[in-house]
C-alpha positions as a Markdown table, in Angstrom:
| # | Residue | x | y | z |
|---|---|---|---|---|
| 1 | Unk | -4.3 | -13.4 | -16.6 |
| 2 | Unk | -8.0 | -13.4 | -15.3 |
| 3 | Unk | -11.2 | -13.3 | -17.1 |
| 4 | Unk | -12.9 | -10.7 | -17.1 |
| 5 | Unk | -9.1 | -9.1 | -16.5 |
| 6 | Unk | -11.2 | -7.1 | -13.7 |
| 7 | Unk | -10.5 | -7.0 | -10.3 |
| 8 | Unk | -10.5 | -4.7 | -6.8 |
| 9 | Unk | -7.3 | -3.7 | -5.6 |
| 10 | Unk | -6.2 | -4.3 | -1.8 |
| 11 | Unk | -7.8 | -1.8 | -0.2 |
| 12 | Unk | -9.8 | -0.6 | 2.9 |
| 13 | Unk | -13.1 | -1.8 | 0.6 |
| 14 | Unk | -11.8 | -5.3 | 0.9 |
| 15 | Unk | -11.3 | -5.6 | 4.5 |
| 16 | Unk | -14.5 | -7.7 | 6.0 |
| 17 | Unk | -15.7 | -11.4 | 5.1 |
| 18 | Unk | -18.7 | -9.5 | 3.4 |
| 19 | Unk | -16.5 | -6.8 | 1.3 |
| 20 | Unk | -14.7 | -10.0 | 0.2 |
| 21 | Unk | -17.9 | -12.0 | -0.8 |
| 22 | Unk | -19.4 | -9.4 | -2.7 |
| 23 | Unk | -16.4 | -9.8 | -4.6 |
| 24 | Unk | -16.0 | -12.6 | -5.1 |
| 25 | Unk | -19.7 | -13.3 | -6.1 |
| 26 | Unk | -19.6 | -11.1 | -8.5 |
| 27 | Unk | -19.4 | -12.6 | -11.8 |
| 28 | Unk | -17.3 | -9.4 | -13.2 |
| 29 | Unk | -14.2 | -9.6 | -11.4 |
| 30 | Unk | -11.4 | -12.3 | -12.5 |
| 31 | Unk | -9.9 | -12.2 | -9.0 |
| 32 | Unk | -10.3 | -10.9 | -6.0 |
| 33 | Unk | -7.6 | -8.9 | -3.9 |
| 34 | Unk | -7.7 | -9.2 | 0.2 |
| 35 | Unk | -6.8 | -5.4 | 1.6 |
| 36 | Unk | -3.1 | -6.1 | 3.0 |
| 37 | Unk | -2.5 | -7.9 | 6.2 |
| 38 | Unk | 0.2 | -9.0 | 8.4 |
| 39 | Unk | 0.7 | -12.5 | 10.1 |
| 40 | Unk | -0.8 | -11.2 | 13.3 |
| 41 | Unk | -2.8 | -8.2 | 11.9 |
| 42 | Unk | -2.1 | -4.0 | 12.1 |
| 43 | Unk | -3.2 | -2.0 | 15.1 |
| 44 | Unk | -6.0 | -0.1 | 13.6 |
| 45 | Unk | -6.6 | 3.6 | 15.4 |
| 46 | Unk | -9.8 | 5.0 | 14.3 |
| 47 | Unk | -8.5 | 8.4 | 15.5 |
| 48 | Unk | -5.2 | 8.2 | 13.1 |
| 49 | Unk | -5.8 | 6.2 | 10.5 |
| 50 | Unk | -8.3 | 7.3 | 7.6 |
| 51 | Unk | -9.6 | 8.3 | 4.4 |
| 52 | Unk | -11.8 | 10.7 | 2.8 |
| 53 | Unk | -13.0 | 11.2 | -1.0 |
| 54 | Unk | -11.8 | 14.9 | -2.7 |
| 55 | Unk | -12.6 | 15.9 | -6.0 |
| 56 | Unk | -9.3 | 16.5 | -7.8 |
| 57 | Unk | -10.1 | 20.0 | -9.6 |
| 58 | Unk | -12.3 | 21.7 | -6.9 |
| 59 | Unk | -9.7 | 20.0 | -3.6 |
| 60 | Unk | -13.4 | 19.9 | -2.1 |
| 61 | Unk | -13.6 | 16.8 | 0.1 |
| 62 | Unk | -15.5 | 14.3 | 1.9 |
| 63 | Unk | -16.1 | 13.5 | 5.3 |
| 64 | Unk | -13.6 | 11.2 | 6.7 |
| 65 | Unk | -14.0 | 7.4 | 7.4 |
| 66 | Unk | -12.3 | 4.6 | 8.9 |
| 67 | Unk | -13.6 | 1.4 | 7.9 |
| 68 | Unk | -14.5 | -0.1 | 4.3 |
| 69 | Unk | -18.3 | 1.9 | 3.9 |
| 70 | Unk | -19.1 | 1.7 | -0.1 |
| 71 | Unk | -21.1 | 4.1 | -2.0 |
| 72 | Unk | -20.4 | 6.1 | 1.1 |
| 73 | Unk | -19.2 | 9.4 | -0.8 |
| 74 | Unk | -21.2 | 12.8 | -1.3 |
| 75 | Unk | -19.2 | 14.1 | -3.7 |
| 76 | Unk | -21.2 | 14.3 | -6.9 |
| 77 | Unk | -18.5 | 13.7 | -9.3 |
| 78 | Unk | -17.7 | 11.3 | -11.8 |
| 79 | Unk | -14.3 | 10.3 | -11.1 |
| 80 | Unk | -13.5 | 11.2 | -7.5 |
| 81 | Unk | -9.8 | 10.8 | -5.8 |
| 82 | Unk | -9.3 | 9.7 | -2.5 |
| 83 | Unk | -6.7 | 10.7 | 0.2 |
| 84 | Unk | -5.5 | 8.3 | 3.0 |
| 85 | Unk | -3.5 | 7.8 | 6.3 |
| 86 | Unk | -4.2 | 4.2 | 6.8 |
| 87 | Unk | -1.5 | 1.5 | 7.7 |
| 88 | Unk | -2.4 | -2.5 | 7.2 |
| 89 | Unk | -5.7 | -4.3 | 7.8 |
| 90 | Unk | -5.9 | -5.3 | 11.8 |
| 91 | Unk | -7.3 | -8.8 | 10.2 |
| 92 | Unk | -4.6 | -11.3 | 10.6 |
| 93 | Unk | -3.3 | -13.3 | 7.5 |
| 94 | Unk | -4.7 | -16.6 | 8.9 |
| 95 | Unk | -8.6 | -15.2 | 9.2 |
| 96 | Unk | -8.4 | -14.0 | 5.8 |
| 97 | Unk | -7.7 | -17.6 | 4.6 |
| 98 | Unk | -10.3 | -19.1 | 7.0 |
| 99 | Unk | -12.5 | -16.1 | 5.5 |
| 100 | Unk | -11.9 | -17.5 | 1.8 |
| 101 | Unk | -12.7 | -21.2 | 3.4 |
| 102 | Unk | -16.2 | -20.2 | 4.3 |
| 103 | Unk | -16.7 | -17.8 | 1.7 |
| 104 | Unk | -16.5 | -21.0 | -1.0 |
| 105 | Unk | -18.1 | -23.2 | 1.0 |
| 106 | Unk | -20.8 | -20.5 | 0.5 |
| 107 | Unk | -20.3 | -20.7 | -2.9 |
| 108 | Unk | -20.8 | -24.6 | -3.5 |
| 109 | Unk | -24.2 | -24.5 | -1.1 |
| 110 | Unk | -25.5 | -21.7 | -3.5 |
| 111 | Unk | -24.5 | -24.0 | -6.4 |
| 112 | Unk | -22.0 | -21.9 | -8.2 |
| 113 | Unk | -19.1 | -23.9 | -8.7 |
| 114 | Unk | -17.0 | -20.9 | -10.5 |
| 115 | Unk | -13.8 | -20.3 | -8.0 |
| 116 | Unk | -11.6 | -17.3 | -8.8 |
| 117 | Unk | -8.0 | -16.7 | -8.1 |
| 118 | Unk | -8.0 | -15.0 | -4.9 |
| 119 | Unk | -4.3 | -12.5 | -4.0 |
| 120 | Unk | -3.7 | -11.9 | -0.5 |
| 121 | Unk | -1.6 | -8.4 | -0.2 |
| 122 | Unk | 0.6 | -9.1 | 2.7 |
| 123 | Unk | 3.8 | -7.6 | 4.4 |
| 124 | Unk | 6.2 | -7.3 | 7.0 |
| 125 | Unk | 9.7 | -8.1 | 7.4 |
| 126 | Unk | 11.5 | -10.7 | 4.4 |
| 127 | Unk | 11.3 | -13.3 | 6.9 |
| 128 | Unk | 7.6 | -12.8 | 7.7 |
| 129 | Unk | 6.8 | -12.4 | 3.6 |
| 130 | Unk | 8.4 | -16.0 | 3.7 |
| 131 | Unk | 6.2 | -17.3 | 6.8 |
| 132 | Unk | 3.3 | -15.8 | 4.9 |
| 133 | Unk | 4.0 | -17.7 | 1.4 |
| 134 | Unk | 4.6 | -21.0 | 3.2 |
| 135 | Unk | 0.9 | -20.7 | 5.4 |
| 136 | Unk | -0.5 | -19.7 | 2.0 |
| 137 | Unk | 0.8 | -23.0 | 0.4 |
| 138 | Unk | -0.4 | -25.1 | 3.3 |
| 139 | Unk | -3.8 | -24.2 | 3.3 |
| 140 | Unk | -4.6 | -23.2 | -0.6 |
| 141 | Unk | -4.5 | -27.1 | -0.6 |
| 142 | Unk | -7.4 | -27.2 | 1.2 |
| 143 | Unk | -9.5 | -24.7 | -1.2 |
| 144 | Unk | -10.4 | -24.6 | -4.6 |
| 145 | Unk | -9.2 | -20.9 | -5.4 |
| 146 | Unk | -5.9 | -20.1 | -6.4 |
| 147 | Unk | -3.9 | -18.4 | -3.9 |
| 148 | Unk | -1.7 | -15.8 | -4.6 |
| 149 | Unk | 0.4 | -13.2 | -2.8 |
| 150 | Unk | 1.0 | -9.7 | -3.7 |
| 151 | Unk | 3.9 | -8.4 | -1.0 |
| 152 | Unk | 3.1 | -4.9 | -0.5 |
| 153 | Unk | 6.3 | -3.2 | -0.3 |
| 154 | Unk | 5.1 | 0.2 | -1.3 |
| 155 | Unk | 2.8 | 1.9 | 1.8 |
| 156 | Unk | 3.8 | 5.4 | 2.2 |
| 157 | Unk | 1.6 | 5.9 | 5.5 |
| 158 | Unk | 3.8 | 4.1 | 7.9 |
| 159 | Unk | 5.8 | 5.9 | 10.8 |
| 160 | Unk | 9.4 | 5.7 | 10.3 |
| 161 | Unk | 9.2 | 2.9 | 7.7 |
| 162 | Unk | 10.1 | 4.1 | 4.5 |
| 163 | Unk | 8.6 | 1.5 | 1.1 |
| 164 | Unk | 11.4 | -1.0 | 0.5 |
| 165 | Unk | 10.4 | -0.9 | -3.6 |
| 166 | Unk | 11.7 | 3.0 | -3.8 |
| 167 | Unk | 15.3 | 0.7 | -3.2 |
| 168 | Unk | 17.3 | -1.7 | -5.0 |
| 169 | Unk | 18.3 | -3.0 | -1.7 |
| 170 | Unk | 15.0 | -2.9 | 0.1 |
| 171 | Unk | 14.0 | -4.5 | -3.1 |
| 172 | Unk | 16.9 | -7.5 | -2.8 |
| 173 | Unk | 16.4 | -8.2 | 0.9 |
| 174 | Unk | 12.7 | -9.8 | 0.0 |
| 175 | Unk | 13.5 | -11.2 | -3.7 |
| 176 | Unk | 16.6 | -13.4 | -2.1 |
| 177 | Unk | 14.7 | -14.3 | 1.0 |
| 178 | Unk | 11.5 | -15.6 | -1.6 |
| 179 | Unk | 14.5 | -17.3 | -4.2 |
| 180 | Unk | 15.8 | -19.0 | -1.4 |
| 181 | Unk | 12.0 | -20.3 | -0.1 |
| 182 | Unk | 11.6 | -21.7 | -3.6 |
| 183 | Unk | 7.4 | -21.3 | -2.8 |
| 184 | Unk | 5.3 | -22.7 | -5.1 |
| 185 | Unk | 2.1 | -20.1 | -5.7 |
| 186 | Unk | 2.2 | -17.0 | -8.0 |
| 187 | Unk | 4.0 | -14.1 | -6.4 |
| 188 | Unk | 3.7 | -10.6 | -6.9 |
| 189 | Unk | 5.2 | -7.1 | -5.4 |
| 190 | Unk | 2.8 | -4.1 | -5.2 |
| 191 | Unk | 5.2 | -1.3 | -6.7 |
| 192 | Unk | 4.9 | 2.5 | -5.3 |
| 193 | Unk | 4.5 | 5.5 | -7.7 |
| 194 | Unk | 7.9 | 5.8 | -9.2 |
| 195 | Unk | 8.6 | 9.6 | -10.7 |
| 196 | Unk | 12.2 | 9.2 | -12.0 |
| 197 | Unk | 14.1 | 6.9 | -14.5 |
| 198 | Unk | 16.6 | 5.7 | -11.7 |
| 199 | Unk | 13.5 | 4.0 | -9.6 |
| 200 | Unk | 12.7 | 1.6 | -12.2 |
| 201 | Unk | 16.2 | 1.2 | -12.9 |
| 202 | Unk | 16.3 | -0.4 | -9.6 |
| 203 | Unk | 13.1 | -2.3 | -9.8 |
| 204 | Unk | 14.7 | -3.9 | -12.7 |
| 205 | Unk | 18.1 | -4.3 | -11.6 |
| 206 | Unk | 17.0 | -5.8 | -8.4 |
| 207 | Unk | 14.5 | -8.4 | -10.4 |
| 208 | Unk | 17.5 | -9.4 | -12.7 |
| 209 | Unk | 20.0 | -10.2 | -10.0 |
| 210 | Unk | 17.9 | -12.7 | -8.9 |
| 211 | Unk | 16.6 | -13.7 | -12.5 |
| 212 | Unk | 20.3 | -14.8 | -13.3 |
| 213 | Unk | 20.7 | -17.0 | -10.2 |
| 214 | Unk | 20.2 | -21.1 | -10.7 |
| 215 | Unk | 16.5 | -20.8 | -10.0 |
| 216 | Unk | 15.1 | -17.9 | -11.6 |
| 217 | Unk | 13.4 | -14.7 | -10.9 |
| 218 | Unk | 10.4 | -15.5 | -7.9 |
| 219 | Unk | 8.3 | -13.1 | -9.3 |
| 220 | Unk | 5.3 | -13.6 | -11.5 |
| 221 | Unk | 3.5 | -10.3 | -11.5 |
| 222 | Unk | 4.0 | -6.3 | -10.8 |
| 223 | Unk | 0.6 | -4.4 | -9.4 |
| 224 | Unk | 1.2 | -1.2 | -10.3 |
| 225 | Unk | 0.6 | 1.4 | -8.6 |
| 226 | Unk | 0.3 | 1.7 | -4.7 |
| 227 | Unk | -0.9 | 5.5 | -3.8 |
| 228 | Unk | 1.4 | 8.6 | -3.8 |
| 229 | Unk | 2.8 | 9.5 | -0.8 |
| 230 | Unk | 3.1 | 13.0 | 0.8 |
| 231 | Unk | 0.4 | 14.5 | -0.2 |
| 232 | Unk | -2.0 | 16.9 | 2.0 |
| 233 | Unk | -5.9 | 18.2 | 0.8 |
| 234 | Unk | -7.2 | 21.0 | 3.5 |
| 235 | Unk | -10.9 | 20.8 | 4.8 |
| 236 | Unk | -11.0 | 24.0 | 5.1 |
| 237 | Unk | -9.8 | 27.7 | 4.3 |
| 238 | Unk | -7.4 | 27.6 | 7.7 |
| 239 | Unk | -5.9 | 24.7 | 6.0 |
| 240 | Unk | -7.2 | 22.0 | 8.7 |
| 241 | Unk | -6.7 | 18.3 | 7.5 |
| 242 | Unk | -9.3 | 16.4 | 5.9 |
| 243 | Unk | -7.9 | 13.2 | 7.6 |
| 244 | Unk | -5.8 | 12.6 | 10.6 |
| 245 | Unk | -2.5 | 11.4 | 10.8 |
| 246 | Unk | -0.2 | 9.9 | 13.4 |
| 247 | Unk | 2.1 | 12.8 | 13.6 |
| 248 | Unk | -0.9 | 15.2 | 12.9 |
| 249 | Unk | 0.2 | 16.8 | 9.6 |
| 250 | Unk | -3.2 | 14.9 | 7.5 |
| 251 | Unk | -0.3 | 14.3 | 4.9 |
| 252 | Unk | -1.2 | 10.6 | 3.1 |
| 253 | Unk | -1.7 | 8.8 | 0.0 |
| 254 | Unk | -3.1 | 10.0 | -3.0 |
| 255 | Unk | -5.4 | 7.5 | -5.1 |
| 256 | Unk | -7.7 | 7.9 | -7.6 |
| 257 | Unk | -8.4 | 9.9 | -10.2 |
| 258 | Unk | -5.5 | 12.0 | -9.5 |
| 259 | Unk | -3.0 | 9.5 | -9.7 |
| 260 | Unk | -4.2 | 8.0 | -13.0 |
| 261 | Unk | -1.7 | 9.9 | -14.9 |
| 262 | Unk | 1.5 | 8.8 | -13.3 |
| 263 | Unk | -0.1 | 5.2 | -12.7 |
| 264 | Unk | -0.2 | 5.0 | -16.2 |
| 265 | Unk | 3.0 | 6.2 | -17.2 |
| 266 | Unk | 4.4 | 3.6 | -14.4 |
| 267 | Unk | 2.5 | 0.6 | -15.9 |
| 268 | Unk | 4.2 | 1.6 | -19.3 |
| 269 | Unk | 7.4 | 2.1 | -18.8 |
| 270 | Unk | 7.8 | -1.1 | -16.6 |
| 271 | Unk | 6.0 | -3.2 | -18.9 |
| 272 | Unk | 8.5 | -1.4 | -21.5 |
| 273 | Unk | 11.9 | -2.3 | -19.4 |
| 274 | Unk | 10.5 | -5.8 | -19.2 |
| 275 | Unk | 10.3 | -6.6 | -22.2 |
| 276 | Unk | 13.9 | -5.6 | -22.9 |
| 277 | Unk | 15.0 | -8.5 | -20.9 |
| 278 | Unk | 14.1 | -12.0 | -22.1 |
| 279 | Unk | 14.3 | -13.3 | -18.4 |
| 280 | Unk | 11.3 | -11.0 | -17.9 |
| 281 | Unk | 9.2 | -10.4 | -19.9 |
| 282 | Unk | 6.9 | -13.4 | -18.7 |
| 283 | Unk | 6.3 | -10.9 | -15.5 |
| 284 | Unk | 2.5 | -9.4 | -16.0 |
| 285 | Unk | 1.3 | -6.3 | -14.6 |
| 286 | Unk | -1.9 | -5.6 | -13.1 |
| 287 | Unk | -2.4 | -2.0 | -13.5 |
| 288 | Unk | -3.9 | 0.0 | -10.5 |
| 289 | Unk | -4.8 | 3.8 | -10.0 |
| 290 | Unk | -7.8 | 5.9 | -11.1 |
| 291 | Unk | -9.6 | 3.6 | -13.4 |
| 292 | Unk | -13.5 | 4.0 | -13.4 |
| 293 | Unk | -14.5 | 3.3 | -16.4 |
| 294 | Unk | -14.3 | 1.5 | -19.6 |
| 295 | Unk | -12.0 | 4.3 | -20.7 |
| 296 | Unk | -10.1 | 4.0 | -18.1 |
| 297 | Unk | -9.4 | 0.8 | -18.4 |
| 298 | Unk | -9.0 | 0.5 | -21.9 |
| 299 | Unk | -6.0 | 3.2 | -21.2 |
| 300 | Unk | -4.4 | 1.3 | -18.9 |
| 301 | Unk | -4.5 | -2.3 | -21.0 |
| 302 | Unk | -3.2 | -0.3 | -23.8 |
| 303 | Unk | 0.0 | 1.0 | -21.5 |
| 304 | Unk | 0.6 | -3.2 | -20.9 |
| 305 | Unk | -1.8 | -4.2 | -17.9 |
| 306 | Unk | -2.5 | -7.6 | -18.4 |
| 307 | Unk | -5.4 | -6.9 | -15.8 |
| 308 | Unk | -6.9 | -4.1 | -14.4 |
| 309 | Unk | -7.5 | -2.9 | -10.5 |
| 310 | Unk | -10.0 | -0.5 | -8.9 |
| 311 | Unk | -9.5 | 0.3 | -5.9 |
| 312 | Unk | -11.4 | 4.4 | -5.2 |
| 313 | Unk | -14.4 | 3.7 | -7.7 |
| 314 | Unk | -15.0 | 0.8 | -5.9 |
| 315 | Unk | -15.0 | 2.9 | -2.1 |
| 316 | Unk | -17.6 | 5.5 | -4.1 |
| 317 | Unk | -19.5 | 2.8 | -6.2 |
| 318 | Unk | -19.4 | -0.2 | -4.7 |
| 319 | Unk | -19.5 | -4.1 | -6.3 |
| 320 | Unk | -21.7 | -2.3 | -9.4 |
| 321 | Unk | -18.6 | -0.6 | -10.5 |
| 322 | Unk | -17.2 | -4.0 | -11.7 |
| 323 | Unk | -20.8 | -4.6 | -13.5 |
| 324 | Unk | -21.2 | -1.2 | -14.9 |
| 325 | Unk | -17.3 | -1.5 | -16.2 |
| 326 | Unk | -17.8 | -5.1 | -17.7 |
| 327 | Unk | -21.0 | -4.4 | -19.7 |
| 328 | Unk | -19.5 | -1.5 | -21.0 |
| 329 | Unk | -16.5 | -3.5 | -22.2 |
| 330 | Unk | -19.0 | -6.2 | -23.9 |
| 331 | Unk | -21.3 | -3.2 | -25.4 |
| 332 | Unk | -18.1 | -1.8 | -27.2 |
| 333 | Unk | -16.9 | -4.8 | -28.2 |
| 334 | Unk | -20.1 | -6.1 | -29.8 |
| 335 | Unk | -20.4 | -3.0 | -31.2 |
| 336 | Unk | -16.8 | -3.1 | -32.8 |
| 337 | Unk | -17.7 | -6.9 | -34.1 |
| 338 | Unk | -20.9 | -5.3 | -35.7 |
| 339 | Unk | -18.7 | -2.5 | -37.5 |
| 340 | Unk | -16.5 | -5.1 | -39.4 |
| 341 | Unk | -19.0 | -7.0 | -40.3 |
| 342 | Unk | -20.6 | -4.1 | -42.0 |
């Protein structure tokens, strides 16, 4: 799918022109993932919307941040989790493409002529998603990078907007809308944590009511997973939030370590229940949720990830994570090449 099958997830780490040239300089990501925007951007609240780093066995936690500050955690442990109340990215879909303009224009000055697939996470309303694909076809003309577009239907943070993917209907409003628009880049739907058998019984039941149309399924790829909603960490002994909310419960999204459980028992059993169908299994998955490490990601290629995304590591890391992960990889593989040749 990409080489090195490496890349960030959309996240709060991938919000600014610099968080997306770092990665997209790197020469260990495949792709690059732009945190997820609307056609005329989220209204941001510092006061509401935020994040903080926990460790998953001790519940101690971070401070709490707003914006995308890497390496920024003082947790000293390996595999930290994160918990968040953030909505969208207030950046506007048309300034992340005018972003990726200059950011490869950059790119061909330095004299690295190596473009990468580049997936913009957007969302909004089935009409909107549409609007979105057709501005991404009109200007990926003018770039080198691929442009894709991962529709984020799975955000558990927003105020009386429940994820459309939890739905077979939710699911069906966008996948008709995107059949009819008959767009012509890779798309993708960003899938929540499903926990029972009937959620991806309607994942899969919505994706092959449109597969059985005249014109095929519209879908090209599954990211797997978005973060866990409803979940609450206390900063203290009187059970005080570690982040605020909009209704003032701290209750958000769980990511990281945590979650990489049920992210990979999501990425198997879709990937599973794809492959049943012959008029899907073409659909790839790039796996998402608490991967760190080699190991980590060696788990989640093994439960059918065609790539894998990092999306906490990368808040309490940074870019090096990507490095540190992809020499790794080549270590063990040399070393495996070395063991049958002996």
């Amino acid at each position: 799918m990409f080489s090195p099958p490496l890349l960030n997830s959309a996240n709060v780490w991938a919000s600014t022109e610099d968080d997306l040239e770092a990665l997209y300089q790197s020469p260990h990501t495949g792709a690059i993932t732009i945190r997820t925007s609307l056609l005329n951007g989220f209204r941001h609240d510092d006061s509401i919307h935020q994040y903080c780093y926990l460790d998953p066995e001790s519940m101690v936690t971070d401070r709490p941040n707003t914006r995308s500050i890497t390496d920024g955690s003082t947790l000293k442990v390996h595999s930290a989790s994160s918990l968040n109340t953030l909505g969208y990215s207030p950046t506007p879909l048309r300034e992340y493409i005018a972003m990726v303009e200059r950011i490869e224009k950059r790119v061909c000055t330095d004299g690295i002529r190596s473009f990468k697939p580049v997936i913009f996470s957007i969302t909004g309303n089935a009409g909107e998603i549409v609007e979105c694909g057709r501005l991404l076809e009109l200007q990926g003309r003018h770039c080198s990078s691929q442009f894709m577009m991962e529709i984020n239907m799975s955000c558990p943070n927003i105020v009386n907007k429940p994820p459309p993917a939890y739905s077979k209907e939710g699911l069906l409003s966008y996948l008709h809308a995107l059949q009819a628009a008959k767009l012509a880049l890779p798309i993708g739907i960003k899938t929540p944590p499903y926990t029972y058998q009937s959620q991806f019984e309607n994942l899969i039941g919505a994706l092959l009511e449109v597969s059985s149309a005249t014109h095929g399924c519209p879908i090209s790829f599954i990211t797997a997973v978005n973060t866990l909603g409803s979940c609450f960490a206390p900063r203290d002994s009187m059970n005080t939030p570690a982040v605020a909310s909009a209704n003032g419960s701290g209750v958000g999204g769980l990511a990281g370590a945590a979650l990489h459980p049920l992210a990979l028992g999501n990425v198997l059993t879709i990937k599973r229940m794809l492959n049943e169908h012959v008029a899907l299994k073409d659909i790839t998955i790039i796996g998402v949720g608490g991967v760190s490490d080699c190991a980590g990601f060696d788990r989640m290629m093994a439960a059918g990830a065609s790539a894998v995304g990092v999306g906490t590591a990368l808040g309490t890391h940074g870019v090096v994570v990507f490095e540190t992960m992809n020499c790794e990889l080549v270590a063990r593989d040399c070393q495996d090449c070395s063991d049958k040749e002996m």
